[in-house]
Every structure is written in C-alpha cells, then in structure tokens.
Coordinates of C-alpha atoms and ligand atoms in Angstrom, one line a residue:
M223 CA 13.8 -3.7 -25.0
A224 CA 11.7 -0.6 -24.9
E225 CA 7.8 -1.0 -24.6
A226 CA 6.1 0.4 -28.1
T227 CA 4.4 3.7 -28.5
P228 CA 1.6 3.5 -26.2
L229 CA -2.0 3.5 -27.1
D230 CA -3.6 7.2 -26.8
P231 CA -6.4 5.5 -24.9
T232 CA -8.4 9.2 -26.3
T233 CA -8.2 8.7 -29.6
T234 CA -10.5 5.2 -29.4
D235 CA -13.9 5.3 -30.4
A236 CA -15.0 3.6 -26.7
W237 CA -13.3 7.0 -25.0
K238 CA -15.3 9.1 -27.7
A239 CA -18.2 7.6 -26.9
L240 CA -17.5 7.7 -22.6
G241 CA -17.0 11.7 -23.2
G242 CA -20.2 11.4 -24.8
I243 CA -22.0 10.0 -22.4
A244 CA -20.3 11.8 -19.6
S245 CA -21.4 14.8 -21.3
G246 CA -25.2 16.2 -19.5
F247 CA -24.2 13.0 -16.9
A248 CA -27.3 12.8 -14.5
P249 CA -26.3 9.5 -12.7
D250 CA -30.0 7.9 -10.6
L251 CA -28.9 5.2 -8.3
R252 CA -32.3 5.5 -7.2
G253 CA -33.8 4.7 -10.2
W254 CA -31.5 2.2 -11.5
F255 CA -31.8 -0.1 -8.1
A256 CA -35.7 0.6 -8.5
T257 CA -35.8 -0.3 -12.3
D258 CA -33.7 -3.6 -12.2
A259 CA -34.0 -5.7 -9.5
N260 CA -30.5 -7.3 -9.9
R261 CA -28.3 -4.8 -10.0
A262 CA -26.6 -6.1 -7.2
E263 CA -26.4 -9.6 -8.6
T264 CA -25.0 -8.1 -11.7
Y265 CA -22.0 -6.0 -10.1
T266 CA -21.4 -8.3 -7.4
F267 CA -17.7 -9.6 -8.3
Q268 CA -15.5 -12.3 -6.6
A269 CA -12.1 -12.5 -6.3
A270 CA -10.2 -15.1 -4.3
D271 CA -12.1 -14.5 -0.7
L272 CA -13.2 -10.8 -2.0
T273 CA -16.8 -9.9 -2.2
V274 CA -16.9 -6.7 -4.4
D275 CA -20.0 -5.3 -5.0
L276 CA -19.7 -2.3 -8.0
S277 CA -23.0 -1.8 -7.8
K278 CA -23.5 1.8 -5.9
N279 CA -21.3 2.8 -8.6
L280 CA -21.9 5.0 -11.5
I281 CA -22.1 3.2 -14.1
T282 CA -24.9 1.4 -16.8
E283 CA -24.4 -1.5 -19.4
E284 CA -23.7 1.2 -22.0
I285 CA -21.0 2.7 -19.7
L286 CA -19.0 -0.5 -18.6
A287 CA -18.9 -2.2 -21.9
H288 CA -17.1 1.2 -23.2
L289 CA -14.7 1.0 -20.3
L290 CA -14.2 -2.9 -21.1
A291 CA -13.4 -1.3 -24.6
V292 CA -10.9 0.6 -23.9
A293 CA -9.2 -2.2 -21.2
K294 CA -9.6 -4.1 -24.5
D295 CA -7.9 -1.4 -26.8
S296 CA -5.3 -0.4 -24.0
G297 CA -3.8 -4.5 -24.2
V298 CA -4.1 -4.9 -20.5
A299 CA -4.8 -8.3 -20.4
E300 CA -1.8 -9.0 -22.9
R301 CA 0.8 -6.3 -21.0
Y302 CA -0.4 -8.6 -17.7
E303 CA 1.4 -11.0 -19.3
A304 CA 4.4 -9.6 -20.4
M305 CA 4.7 -8.3 -17.4
I306 CA 4.3 -11.8 -15.4
A307 CA 6.8 -13.4 -18.3
G308 CA 9.5 -10.8 -17.2
E309 CA 9.5 -8.3 -20.1
H310 CA 10.7 -5.2 -19.2
I311 CA 8.1 -3.3 -18.9
N312 CA 9.7 -0.5 -16.7
V313 CA 11.2 1.2 -19.6
T314 CA 12.9 4.1 -17.8
E315 CA 15.3 1.5 -15.9
N316 CA 14.7 -1.3 -18.4
R317 CA 13.8 -3.8 -16.0
A318 CA 11.4 -7.0 -15.5
V319 CA 8.7 -6.3 -13.0
L320 CA 8.7 -9.6 -11.5
H321 CA 6.6 -8.5 -8.0
T322 CA 4.4 -11.4 -9.2
A323 CA 7.0 -14.3 -9.3
L324 CA 7.5 -13.3 -5.3
R325 CA 4.5 -15.2 -4.3
R326 CA 4.4 -18.2 -6.8
P327 CA 4.0 -20.5 -5.2
A328 CA 7.1 -23.6 -4.3
A329 CA 4.6 -26.2 -6.0
D330 CA 4.0 -24.3 -8.8
A331 CA 8.0 -22.8 -8.9
S332 CA 9.2 -26.6 -9.7
G333 CA 6.6 -27.8 -12.4
A334 CA 4.3 -29.2 -9.6
G335 CA 1.8 -26.7 -10.2
E336 CA 0.2 -26.2 -13.5
L337 CA 0.4 -21.6 -13.4
A338 CA 1.6 -19.9 -16.0
P339 CA 4.3 -18.6 -16.2
P340 CA 6.0 -21.9 -16.6
A341 CA 7.6 -23.6 -14.3
G342 CA 11.8 -22.4 -13.8
F343 CA 11.4 -19.3 -16.0
V344 CA 14.7 -17.7 -16.5
V345 CA 14.6 -13.3 -16.9
D346 CA 18.1 -12.1 -17.9
G347 CA 19.9 -15.1 -17.5
A348 CA 18.4 -16.2 -13.7
D349 CA 15.8 -18.8 -12.2
I350 CA 13.5 -16.9 -10.7
D351 CA 12.1 -18.8 -9.1
A352 CA 14.7 -20.9 -7.3
E353 CA 16.5 -17.5 -6.4
V354 CA 12.6 -16.6 -4.7
H355 CA 12.7 -19.8 -3.0
A356 CA 15.5 -19.9 -1.6
T357 CA 15.8 -16.3 -0.2
L358 CA 12.4 -16.8 1.5
D359 CA 14.0 -20.4 2.5
K360 CA 16.4 -18.5 4.0
V361 CA 14.3 -15.5 5.8
F362 CA 11.9 -18.0 7.0
A363 CA 14.7 -20.1 8.6
F364 CA 16.6 -16.7 10.4
A365 CA 12.7 -16.5 11.1
E366 CA 12.2 -19.3 13.0
R367 CA 15.7 -19.0 14.9
V368 CA 14.2 -15.4 16.6
R369 CA 11.3 -16.7 17.3
S370 CA 12.1 -20.2 19.0
G371 CA 15.1 -17.9 20.8
E372 CA 18.1 -20.0 19.1
W373 CA 19.3 -16.9 17.6
T374 CA 20.2 -14.3 20.4
G375 CA 21.4 -10.8 21.1
V376 CA 25.8 -10.7 21.9
T377 CA 24.6 -11.4 25.6
G378 CA 22.9 -14.2 25.1
K379 CA 19.2 -12.8 26.0
R380 CA 16.5 -13.9 23.0
I381 CA 15.4 -11.3 20.6
E382 CA 12.3 -9.5 21.9
T383 CA 12.0 -6.2 19.8
V384 CA 12.5 -6.4 16.6
V385 CA 12.9 -2.5 14.7
N386 CA 12.8 -2.3 11.4
I387 CA 14.5 0.9 9.8
G388 CA 13.5 1.7 6.1
I389 CA 11.8 4.1 4.6
G390 CA 8.9 4.3 1.7
G391 CA 8.2 1.0 0.4
S392 CA 10.9 -1.0 2.9
D393 CA 8.3 1.1 6.2
L394 CA 4.9 1.1 4.7
G395 CA 4.6 -2.3 3.2
P396 CA 6.5 -3.8 6.8
V397 CA 4.2 -1.2 8.8
M398 CA 1.0 -2.0 7.6
V399 CA 1.1 -5.6 7.4
Y400 CA 1.8 -6.2 11.0
E401 CA -0.3 -3.5 11.8
A402 CA -3.1 -5.7 9.7
L403 CA -1.9 -8.7 11.7
K404 CA -1.5 -8.1 14.7
P405 CA -3.4 -10.8 16.3
Y406 CA -1.7 -13.3 14.7
V407 CA 2.1 -11.9 15.9
Q408 CA 3.7 -14.5 18.7
E409 CA 3.5 -13.7 22.1
G410 CA 6.6 -12.3 24.0
L411 CA 7.6 -10.3 20.3
E412 CA 7.0 -6.5 18.9
C413 CA 7.8 -4.1 16.2
R414 CA 8.1 -1.3 15.6
F415 CA 9.1 0.7 12.7
V416 CA 11.5 3.7 12.2
S417 CA 11.5 5.7 8.9
N418 CA 11.3 9.6 9.4
I419 CA 15.3 11.3 9.6
D420 CA 13.3 13.7 12.0
P421 CA 15.5 12.2 15.0
S422 CA 12.2 12.1 17.2
D423 CA 11.3 9.0 15.2
I424 CA 14.2 7.0 16.5
Y425 CA 14.4 8.5 19.7
E426 CA 10.6 7.5 20.0
K427 CA 10.9 4.3 18.8
T428 CA 14.5 3.2 20.7
A429 CA 12.9 4.3 23.6
G430 CA 12.8 1.8 26.8
L431 CA 13.5 -0.6 24.8
D432 CA 16.5 -3.5 26.0
P433 CA 19.3 -3.6 23.6
E434 CA 20.6 -6.7 24.9
T435 CA 16.8 -8.0 23.5
T436 CA 16.7 -5.5 20.6
L437 CA 16.9 -6.5 16.8
F438 CA 17.4 -3.7 13.9
I439 CA 16.4 -4.9 10.8
V440 CA 18.2 -2.3 8.2
A441 CA 16.1 -2.8 5.0
S442 CA 16.6 -0.7 1.8
K443 CA 16.4 -1.9 -1.7
T444 CA 19.4 0.4 -2.9
F445 CA 21.3 0.6 0.8
G446 CA 21.7 4.5 -0.5
T447 CA 18.5 5.9 1.3
L448 CA 19.9 8.7 3.6
E449 CA 17.0 8.5 5.6
T450 CA 17.9 5.0 6.2
L451 CA 21.5 5.1 6.5
T452 CA 21.6 8.1 9.2
N453 CA 18.8 6.1 11.0
A454 CA 20.7 2.7 10.6
R455 CA 24.2 4.8 12.9
L456 CA 22.2 6.4 15.0
A457 CA 20.5 2.5 15.8
R458 CA 24.5 1.3 15.7
Q459 CA 25.3 4.4 18.2
W460 CA 22.7 3.4 20.3
L461 CA 23.1 -0.1 20.6
W462 CA 27.4 0.1 21.4
E463 CA 26.1 3.5 24.2
R464 CA 23.7 1.0 25.9
L465 CA 25.9 -1.6 25.4
G466 CA 28.3 -0.1 26.3
A467 CA 27.2 1.8 29.7
S468 CA 25.8 -1.3 31.3
G469 CA 29.0 -3.1 30.6
S470 CA 27.7 -5.5 28.6
I471 CA 30.3 -5.3 26.2
A472 CA 34.0 -4.3 26.7
D473 CA 35.4 -1.1 25.1
T474 CA 37.0 -2.2 22.0
E475 CA 36.1 -2.5 18.6
E476 CA 36.1 -6.3 18.4
A477 CA 32.7 -6.1 20.9
R478 CA 31.8 -3.5 18.6
T479 CA 31.8 -5.4 16.0
A480 CA 30.5 -8.5 17.5
A481 CA 27.3 -6.7 18.9
V482 CA 26.2 -5.3 15.0
A483 CA 26.6 -9.0 14.0
K484 CA 23.9 -10.2 16.7
H485 CA 22.0 -7.0 16.6
F486 CA 21.7 -5.9 12.6
V487 CA 20.8 -8.0 10.2
A488 CA 20.0 -5.8 6.7
V489 CA 17.3 -6.4 4.1
S490 CA 19.0 -5.1 0.2
T491 CA 19.7 -5.8 -3.0
A492 CA 23.4 -3.9 -2.4
L493 CA 25.2 -6.8 -0.4
D494 CA 28.4 -4.7 -1.0
K495 CA 26.8 -1.9 0.7
V496 CA 25.5 -3.9 3.3
A497 CA 29.4 -4.9 4.1
A498 CA 30.5 -1.7 4.0
F499 CA 28.2 -1.1 6.8
G500 CA 29.5 -3.8 9.0
I501 CA 26.5 -6.3 8.7
D502 CA 28.0 -9.4 8.1
P503 CA 26.8 -10.3 4.7
E504 CA 25.4 -13.8 6.1
N505 CA 22.9 -12.0 7.8
A506 CA 21.7 -10.5 5.0
F507 CA 18.3 -11.2 2.9
G508 CA 19.0 -10.1 -0.5
F509 CA 16.1 -9.1 -3.2
W510 CA 16.0 -7.7 -6.9
D511 CA 15.8 -4.9 -9.4
W512 CA 12.5 -6.6 -10.6
V513 CA 11.0 -5.8 -7.2
G514 CA 9.9 -2.6 -6.9
G515 CA 10.5 -0.8 -3.2
R516 CA 6.7 -0.3 -3.4
Y517 CA 5.8 -3.6 -4.6
S518 CA 8.4 -5.2 -2.0
V519 CA 6.8 -6.2 0.8
D520 CA 6.2 -9.5 -0.1
S521 CA 9.8 -10.4 -0.8
A522 CA 12.6 -10.1 2.0
I523 CA 11.3 -6.6 2.8
G524 CA 8.7 -8.5 5.0
T525 CA 11.2 -9.8 7.3
S526 CA 10.4 -7.9 10.1
V527 CA 6.7 -9.5 9.2
A528 CA 8.1 -12.7 9.1
I529 CA 9.3 -12.9 12.0
A530 CA 6.2 -11.9 14.1
I531 CA 3.8 -14.3 11.8
G532 CA 5.8 -16.8 11.5
P533 CA 6.8 -18.6 8.4
D534 CA 3.7 -20.2 7.8
G535 CA 1.9 -16.7 8.9
F536 CA 3.5 -15.9 6.0
R537 CA 2.9 -18.5 3.2
D538 CA -0.3 -18.1 3.6
F539 CA 0.2 -13.9 3.5
L540 CA 1.9 -14.6 -0.3
G541 CA -0.8 -17.4 -0.8
G542 CA -3.6 -14.4 -1.1
F543 CA -1.5 -12.1 -3.5
H544 CA -0.6 -15.1 -5.5
A545 CA -4.8 -16.2 -5.8
I546 CA -5.5 -12.4 -6.9
D547 CA -2.5 -13.0 -9.5
E548 CA -4.4 -15.9 -11.3
H549 CA -7.9 -13.8 -10.8
M550 CA -5.9 -11.3 -12.6
R551 CA -4.7 -13.4 -15.2
T552 CA -7.1 -16.1 -16.0
T553 CA -11.0 -14.2 -15.6
P554 CA -12.4 -12.7 -18.3
L555 CA -12.3 -8.6 -18.2
E556 CA -16.0 -8.4 -17.5
K557 CA -16.0 -10.4 -14.1
N558 CA -12.2 -9.0 -13.2
V559 CA -12.2 -7.3 -10.3
P560 CA -9.2 -5.7 -10.6
V561 CA -9.4 -4.4 -14.0
L562 CA -12.8 -3.8 -13.0
M563 CA -11.8 -1.2 -10.3
G564 CA -9.4 0.1 -12.2
L565 CA -11.6 1.0 -15.0
L566 CA -14.1 2.5 -12.3
N567 CA -11.0 5.1 -11.5
V568 CA -10.7 5.7 -15.1
W569 CA -14.4 6.8 -16.1
Y570 CA -14.0 9.2 -13.0
T571 CA -11.0 10.3 -13.4
N572 CA -11.0 11.3 -16.8
F573 CA -14.6 11.7 -17.7
L574 CA -16.7 12.8 -14.1
G575 CA -13.4 15.1 -13.3
A576 CA -12.7 12.9 -9.6
Q577 CA -9.2 14.3 -8.2
S578 CA -9.7 11.9 -5.3
H579 CA -10.5 8.8 -3.9
A580 CA -10.9 7.7 -0.4
V581 CA -10.0 4.5 1.1
L582 CA -12.6 3.6 4.4
P583 CA -11.1 0.4 6.0
Y584 CA -14.2 -0.8 8.1
A585 CA -11.7 -2.9 10.0
Q586 CA -8.6 -1.5 12.7
Y587 CA -6.2 -3.4 12.1
L588 CA -6.0 -2.0 8.7
H589 CA -5.5 1.5 10.2
R590 CA -2.2 2.3 7.6
F591 CA -3.9 0.4 4.3
P592 CA -4.6 4.4 3.3
A593 CA -1.0 5.4 4.1
Y594 CA 0.2 1.9 2.4
L595 CA -1.7 2.9 -0.9
Q596 CA -1.0 6.6 -1.5
Q597 CA 2.7 5.1 -2.1
L598 CA 1.0 2.4 -4.0
T599 CA -0.6 4.1 -6.6
M600 CA 0.6 7.8 -6.5
E601 CA 4.0 7.2 -6.8
S602 CA 3.6 4.2 -9.7
N603 CA 0.4 6.3 -11.2
G604 CA 1.8 10.0 -10.8
K605 CA 3.3 10.7 -14.0
S606 CA 2.8 13.2 -16.7
V607 CA 4.7 11.4 -19.7
R608 CA 4.1 8.2 -21.2
W609 CA 6.6 5.4 -21.5
D610 CA 7.8 6.4 -25.1
G611 CA 8.8 10.1 -23.1
S612 CA 6.1 11.6 -24.9
P613 CA 3.4 13.6 -22.8
V614 CA 0.0 11.8 -21.8
T615 CA -3.4 12.7 -23.4
T616 CA -5.4 12.6 -20.2
D617 CA -5.1 13.1 -16.8
T618 CA -3.0 10.4 -14.6
G619 CA -2.7 9.3 -10.3
E620 CA -6.2 10.1 -8.7
I621 CA -4.9 11.6 -5.1
F622 CA -5.7 8.0 -2.5
W623 CA -6.6 9.0 0.7
G624 CA -8.3 7.9 3.8
E625 CA -8.6 6.9 7.5
P626 CA -10.6 3.7 8.9
G627 CA -14.6 4.0 9.4
T628 CA -15.7 5.1 11.8
N629 CA -13.4 7.7 13.0
G630 CA -13.6 9.1 9.3
Q631 CA -17.7 9.5 10.0
H632 CA -16.7 12.1 12.2
A633 CA -14.3 14.2 10.4
F634 CA -14.3 14.4 7.0
Y635 CA -17.6 12.3 5.5
Q636 CA -19.3 15.8 5.7
L637 CA -17.2 16.7 2.5
I638 CA -18.3 13.4 0.8
H639 CA -21.8 13.2 1.6
Q640 CA -22.5 16.9 0.9
G641 CA -19.6 18.6 -1.2
T642 CA -19.2 20.1 -4.4
R643 CA -16.3 17.3 -5.7
L644 CA -17.0 13.7 -6.4
I645 CA -15.0 11.8 -4.2
P646 CA -15.7 7.8 -5.3
A647 CA -14.8 5.4 -2.1
D648 CA -13.8 2.2 -1.6
F649 CA -14.9 0.5 1.8
I650 CA -13.6 -2.6 3.1
A651 CA -14.5 -4.7 5.8
V652 CA -14.3 -8.0 7.1
A653 CA -17.2 -10.3 8.9
N654 CA -15.4 -12.2 11.4
P655 CA -13.5 -9.4 13.9
A656 CA -10.7 -10.6 15.6
H657 CA -12.0 -9.8 19.4
P658 CA -16.1 -10.3 19.1
L659 CA -16.6 -8.1 22.1
K660 CA -20.3 -8.0 23.4
D661 CA -22.0 -4.7 24.8
G662 CA -22.9 -6.2 28.7
T663 CA -25.1 -3.3 29.4
G664 CA -26.1 -1.4 26.2
D665 CA -27.3 1.8 26.5
G666 CA -30.6 1.1 27.4
H667 CA -31.8 2.9 24.2
A668 CA -30.4 1.7 21.0
V669 CA -28.4 -0.4 21.5
E670 CA -29.5 -3.5 23.3
P671 CA -27.7 -5.4 26.2
G672 CA -25.6 -7.6 25.3
A673 CA -25.4 -6.3 21.5
D674 CA -22.4 -7.3 19.1
V675 CA -20.1 -4.6 18.5
H676 CA -19.0 -5.7 15.3
S677 CA -22.4 -6.5 13.9
L678 CA -22.8 -2.4 15.5
F679 CA -19.7 -1.3 13.5
L680 CA -20.9 -3.2 10.2
A681 CA -24.3 -1.4 10.5
N682 CA -22.2 2.1 10.2
F683 CA -20.0 0.7 7.0
F684 CA -24.1 -0.8 4.8
A685 CA -25.3 2.8 6.3
Q686 CA -22.8 4.8 4.9
T687 CA -22.6 3.7 1.6
K688 CA -26.5 3.7 1.3
A689 CA -26.5 7.0 2.2
L690 CA -24.0 8.0 0.0
A691 CA -25.6 6.2 -3.0
F692 CA -29.0 7.0 -2.3
G693 CA -29.3 10.2 0.1
K694 CA -31.9 11.7 1.4
T695 CA -34.7 13.9 -1.2
A696 CA -36.0 18.1 0.1
D697 CA -39.2 15.6 0.5
E698 CA -38.1 12.9 3.3
V699 CA -36.6 16.2 4.7
R700 CA -39.6 17.7 5.3
A701 CA -41.8 14.7 6.0
E702 CA -39.5 14.5 9.1
G703 CA -40.9 18.2 10.0
T704 CA -38.4 19.9 9.6
A705 CA -38.1 23.9 9.4
E706 CA -38.3 24.6 5.9
S707 CA -35.3 26.9 6.1
V708 CA -33.2 24.6 7.4
V709 CA -34.3 21.9 4.6
P710 CA -31.4 22.5 1.9
A711 CA -28.9 22.3 4.4
R712 CA -30.2 18.6 5.5
V713 CA -30.8 17.4 1.8
F714 CA -28.2 14.4 0.8
S715 CA -27.8 14.2 -2.8
G716 CA -27.1 10.8 -2.9
N717 CA -25.4 9.2 -6.1
R718 CA -22.2 9.3 -4.5
P719 CA -20.4 6.3 -5.4
T720 CA -18.7 3.1 -3.6
T721 CA -17.4 0.1 -3.5
S722 CA -17.7 -2.2 -0.9
I723 CA -14.7 -5.6 -0.6
L724 CA -16.0 -7.8 2.2
A725 CA -13.9 -10.6 3.1
P726 CA -14.5 -13.2 5.5
A727 CA -11.7 -12.4 8.3
L728 CA -8.7 -10.2 8.3
T729 CA -6.4 -13.2 7.8
P730 CA -2.8 -13.1 5.8
S731 CA -4.4 -14.5 3.1
V732 CA -6.7 -11.9 3.1
V733 CA -4.0 -9.0 3.9
G734 CA -2.1 -10.4 0.9
Q735 CA -5.6 -10.7 -1.3
L736 CA -5.8 -6.4 -0.5
I737 CA -2.4 -6.0 -1.6
A738 CA -2.7 -7.6 -4.9
L739 CA -6.0 -6.5 -5.8
Y740 CA -4.8 -2.7 -5.5
E741 CA -1.6 -3.4 -7.2
H742 CA -3.0 -4.5 -10.5
I743 CA -5.9 -1.7 -10.2
V744 CA -2.5 0.3 -10.7
F745 CA -1.3 -2.1 -13.3
T746 CA -4.4 -1.8 -15.2
E747 CA -5.0 2.2 -14.9
G748 CA -1.1 2.7 -15.8
T749 CA -1.8 0.8 -18.5
I750 CA -4.4 2.8 -20.1
W751 CA -2.8 6.4 -19.7
G752 CA 0.6 4.5 -21.2
I753 CA 2.6 5.3 -18.1
D754 CA 5.4 3.2 -16.7
S755 CA 4.2 2.7 -13.3
F756 CA 6.9 1.4 -12.2
D757 CA 10.3 4.1 -11.9
Q758 CA 9.8 7.2 -9.6
W759 CA 11.7 9.9 -11.1
G760 CA 9.9 11.9 -9.7
V761 CA 11.5 11.5 -6.1
E762 CA 14.7 12.6 -7.2
L763 CA 15.3 16.1 -7.8
G764 CA 14.0 17.1 -3.7
K765 CA 16.3 14.1 -2.6
Q766 CA 19.5 15.8 -4.8
L767 CA 18.5 19.3 -3.7
A768 CA 18.0 18.4 0.1
L769 CA 22.2 17.3 -0.5
Q770 CA 23.2 20.4 -1.7
I771 CA 21.5 22.2 0.5
A772 CA 22.7 20.7 3.6
P773 CA 26.0 22.3 4.4
A774 CA 23.9 26.3 4.2
V775 CA 21.7 24.5 7.1
D776 CA 24.4 23.4 8.8
G777 CA 25.3 26.9 8.5
D778 CA 27.8 26.8 5.8
A779 CA 28.0 30.7 4.6
A780 CA 28.8 30.5 0.8
A781 CA 26.7 27.5 0.7
L782 CA 23.8 29.6 2.1
E783 CA 24.8 32.7 -0.2
S784 CA 24.4 30.7 -3.5
Q785 CA 20.4 29.8 -2.8
D786 CA 17.1 31.5 -4.0
S787 CA 16.4 34.3 -2.2
S788 CA 13.4 32.5 -0.4
T789 CA 15.7 29.5 0.5
K790 CA 17.8 31.8 1.4
A791 CA 16.1 33.7 4.2
L792 CA 14.2 30.6 5.1
I793 CA 17.6 28.9 5.9
A794 CA 18.7 32.4 7.8
K795 CA 15.9 32.3 9.9
Y796 CA 16.1 28.8 10.3
L797 CA 19.4 29.5 12.0
S798 CA 18.0 32.2 13.9
L799 CA 15.8 30.9 15.5
R800 CA 17.5 27.4 16.4
T801 CA 19.2 27.4 19.5
N802 CA 19.9 23.8 20.8
Ligands
LIG254 O1 11.0 7.5 -2.5 C1 11.8 7.0 -3.6 C2 11.9 5.7 -2.8 O2 12.8 4.9 -4.0 C3 10.8 4.8 -2.9 O3 10.4 4.6 -3.9 C4 11.7 3.4 -2.1 O4 10.3 2.4 -1.8 C5 12.0 4.5 -1.0 O5 12.5 5.0 -1.9 C6 12.8 3.6 -0.3 O6 13.8 3.0 -1.0 P1 14.8 2.0 -0.4 O7 14.3 0.6 -0.7 O8 16.4 1.7 -1.6 O9 15.8 2.8 0.9

C-alpha cells in the first residue's frame, strides 16, 4: 500500500508565516527571559522520566504556534497511528514499520492492558505480539543459560566473553547500550563488539580471549552483509585454530561443527542463511523485516545486552521505550516532547540555516550515544526524494554529531560558542551518578575538600547552556578590566540554542526512553519533509561498487584497466605500496 502524496509543507500558511518571521529574525534570549518570568516553566516538559527544558531555544509563542500548525498540517499524529498499526509506511520497501511493537509489554499484548493498538493485532497475516514475545522469551531463556553458566563452551567451561559481530544497526545499538549500562553488567561477563571489516578490528577484539570461554553472536538482519560475514568467518577460523592448537578439539569436521554449535549463535531474519553458515537454527533468534536495522536494538539484535544485563534489566529497557511510545501516542502536540524537539529541528534546519545538530551527553556511559544517533538520524532522514518519488521541497537530514561533556568543552565548544555557524545542541545529564565519588582533598582553592565530583561535573552542564544562551556582552567583558583590543575576541554573542534533558539516573529504562525519544524526533521530521525515514537506498551503490572493484584491488589487471583514471591510479598506487 503506497502512502498518499505527501503534503508539501512549504505551501502551507504556517510555513510561510515562519519564513516571514525568519527573515530578519533577531533572537533575544536575554530579553525573553527578562520579560517572562515563566519562560522556563512554560517550555519545560515531562516525558516519562525525562525532564526536557526547551526554554533556551530560539522560539517564541508565535513561532511555536506556527510550528505546531506545520505538525498538524503534515498529519504527524495520524501517521504515527498508521505506523504503530502496521501500515506499510516504508513505501520504497513496501513494509510495515513496527519497532514500537517490539516493546509492547506482555500485559498489553495479551489484552490485559488497555493500550493501543488493540491487543493481538495481526499485520500481514502475522500475530505480531505473539511472535515478539515468543522471540523475547527465547532470547531471555538463552541469556539466563549463559549468565548462570548452564550454557558452556565445547570444553565445558562457562562463557566469560560475548563477542557481537555486526555492523550498522546490528552493532551501534548493542554497543551503545552495553556501554551505557556497564554498571548493570553481570560480574564475570564482558561483551566486545566487532564491526569493521578492517582486520585490525577482529584482531584486537579477540586479542587475549580464551576461545573456550568465548561466545560469538553473529548479528545481521539480512545475513548477507559483507563486513559481518567476513568477520564471522574470521571468528570461526580463530576459534578452530585456537581450540585445535591447545588440543581442546580434534582435527575433524565433526569436532569443528560441535565447536561452532557451542560458540556461535545468530540473530537474523534470514534463518536459512544462518544454517548455511553452520549455525544451528536452534541457536538463532529471529526478527522481522518490519524492524529497520537502526531501530532494532530492542529486538533480538540486543541479545548481547540481554546476556550482559539480564532479562529483568532488558524488560526495564523495553519499558522505557514503551513509556515514550505512549507519550508520543497520547500527548497533545503542544506538550509532546519528541514532536516539539522535531519541530525545533525543522525550525533551525529549514528557516535558520542550521546544518548540524550536536548531542552532548554529560554522562560518560553515554559516550557512544552520538555515534548511535548518527545512524538513526542520518540514515533515516538523509533523503532527497519524498515517499512518492518526487524531489523534496526543502532541506532534510541535519548532521548529528557530538562527544560526551566535558571532553567536548576542551575540543570543539569554541566553535559552538563563538563560531559563525548555528549549532543547536542537546545537553543530556542524569541526577544520580553510578559512582558518587568525592574529591577527598579538593584543590585548596576552587574545589572544597570532600566535594561531590558529579556536582562539579553537572555544574559544567548547567554553565554551558547558560553561557550559550546569554553570552557575555562587550560591556561585561570591559567591566572585567579587559584591554580594549582584546574585547571583541572575548565577547560571547549568546542566543545559541540548547535543549536540556535531565533524567534521574542512567537506568535501563532511561536509556530506552532516550532512544525512543530520538526515534520519534526522526519520525516527526521525516513526516513533515514527506520522506520515507525507514529505507536506506543511499548505502547500496558503494556496497555494489566495492564488490565490483575487489578483483582490481586484488591484482586482477583487466579489472583494474576497466576503472576510471582516478580509481585506477589510486589502486595502482595501493598495489605498489603494499608489501605484506
Ligand atoms: O548500512 C546499511 C545497513 O543496511 C544498515 O541499515 C544496517 O543496520 C546495516 O547495514 C547492517 O545490516 P545487517 O543487519 O543486515 O547486516
């Protein structure tokens, strides 16, 4: 079922009104805060455990009203309903888009709850809830067996290291969540993640591992991805060589097959290909074509995480997603946090010329969150045509990037504070640290003995958004006794927009909430732009060419000859440099 022709948002009255406001726009956060004592309160919203302060964004009541009209005109709420009900809103692949079904709690799935869509809903002939929960049960049972030591390697030793082999959505989600939830990982278990086809990646990630206590999870939706399958073969080779060298297995086909059965499991939609690789389909966890790779960490793709933090932790994680799904579904647009954040991105991208968006977690455990969001946002919304194939009518897909604070402060914040570009930024922090360390001695100056280090850390979180919003005028700089010649260099313009997101603690639920928040921000923007946020044709050409070029890179003269002059010269140079 094809979606109707999308509305061209640029033709609407609300869009035109925003265009009018944007020309000659002179934001004034200092003034706006000075004249409206309730600004912070007005623009602070709650979504599950997330307190989201939008007040330091470049918006007024009038701007927000027009943005909300854009969301209404574009049918954001209606399309979200269509998505969660299983309509094929992924038009170019003719698929339903049902990542929200992955986290519907069993109570709702069984009809005991009262949440929409109705319990037991069937999409394309399949009982989605039943399939989701059957797979989750299988993943959880396996996770328990690994965690308890009941599942052992081929020599009878319990598993100590889980190596997830996958790329894109089959890597970025699991590794980001594993890192975010490190304090919840069972003692004695470690996960590692191999993604790059650069052989250095698997070399380093298997370095020092005991093959007898290592379990590989080959995670690939298609089970056809070059990087993942190559790494899976290298891992299998590593296992056979190491187990053989120590005399742990005999030099027979049978012994090798038995080793694979105990040290390899798979997560895929293509169970036939899993079997062809030599992994017993009994040890494979399925998912469905209605889960996009970048939306799949809450499916069996998260098996490494389920092993690491356990089924209870994983249920809590899924509960966090679901809480935000329900917020998205039931909250009016004007209080709907993902919708509001998506609208702000549209405002900055389409009216104020922003090209990028920074995500700055003040939580070290979220250090992979910006990288995760890069795939979620850019693979989803980096499109030039709309879902009916017509060209987009405005810019799409801002560039997401970031690093944890305070590291970023000592690197690129200079440009955010004083550069010529507008860079809206999301600041994310948690109130309760996993490790509430105290600085016993202090520094004898600014830091008191016994100072709480997390408070010191978050002082930076609060200070940065304040500095970006309100800046420092030339007069304020002069008042500090600064020499006139240096005054311009020390002025901060302010009016640099930020959103502050504060959660109680980095629990599995909160991590799920953060992911779902950004999923629905992406959805809001994609709907307004009229694009299919769930396909990714833009990654295909490079994949095809890599396979075509491979023989030339491997020294095939005829294949080399057929390349364009630049590619030919580069490959020839590579071949002349290669010595090992
Ligand atoms: O990079 C393209 C892509 O298809 C992503 O969307 C996906 O997450 C990744 O490759 C991995 O794909 P698979 O899980 O099928 O190996």
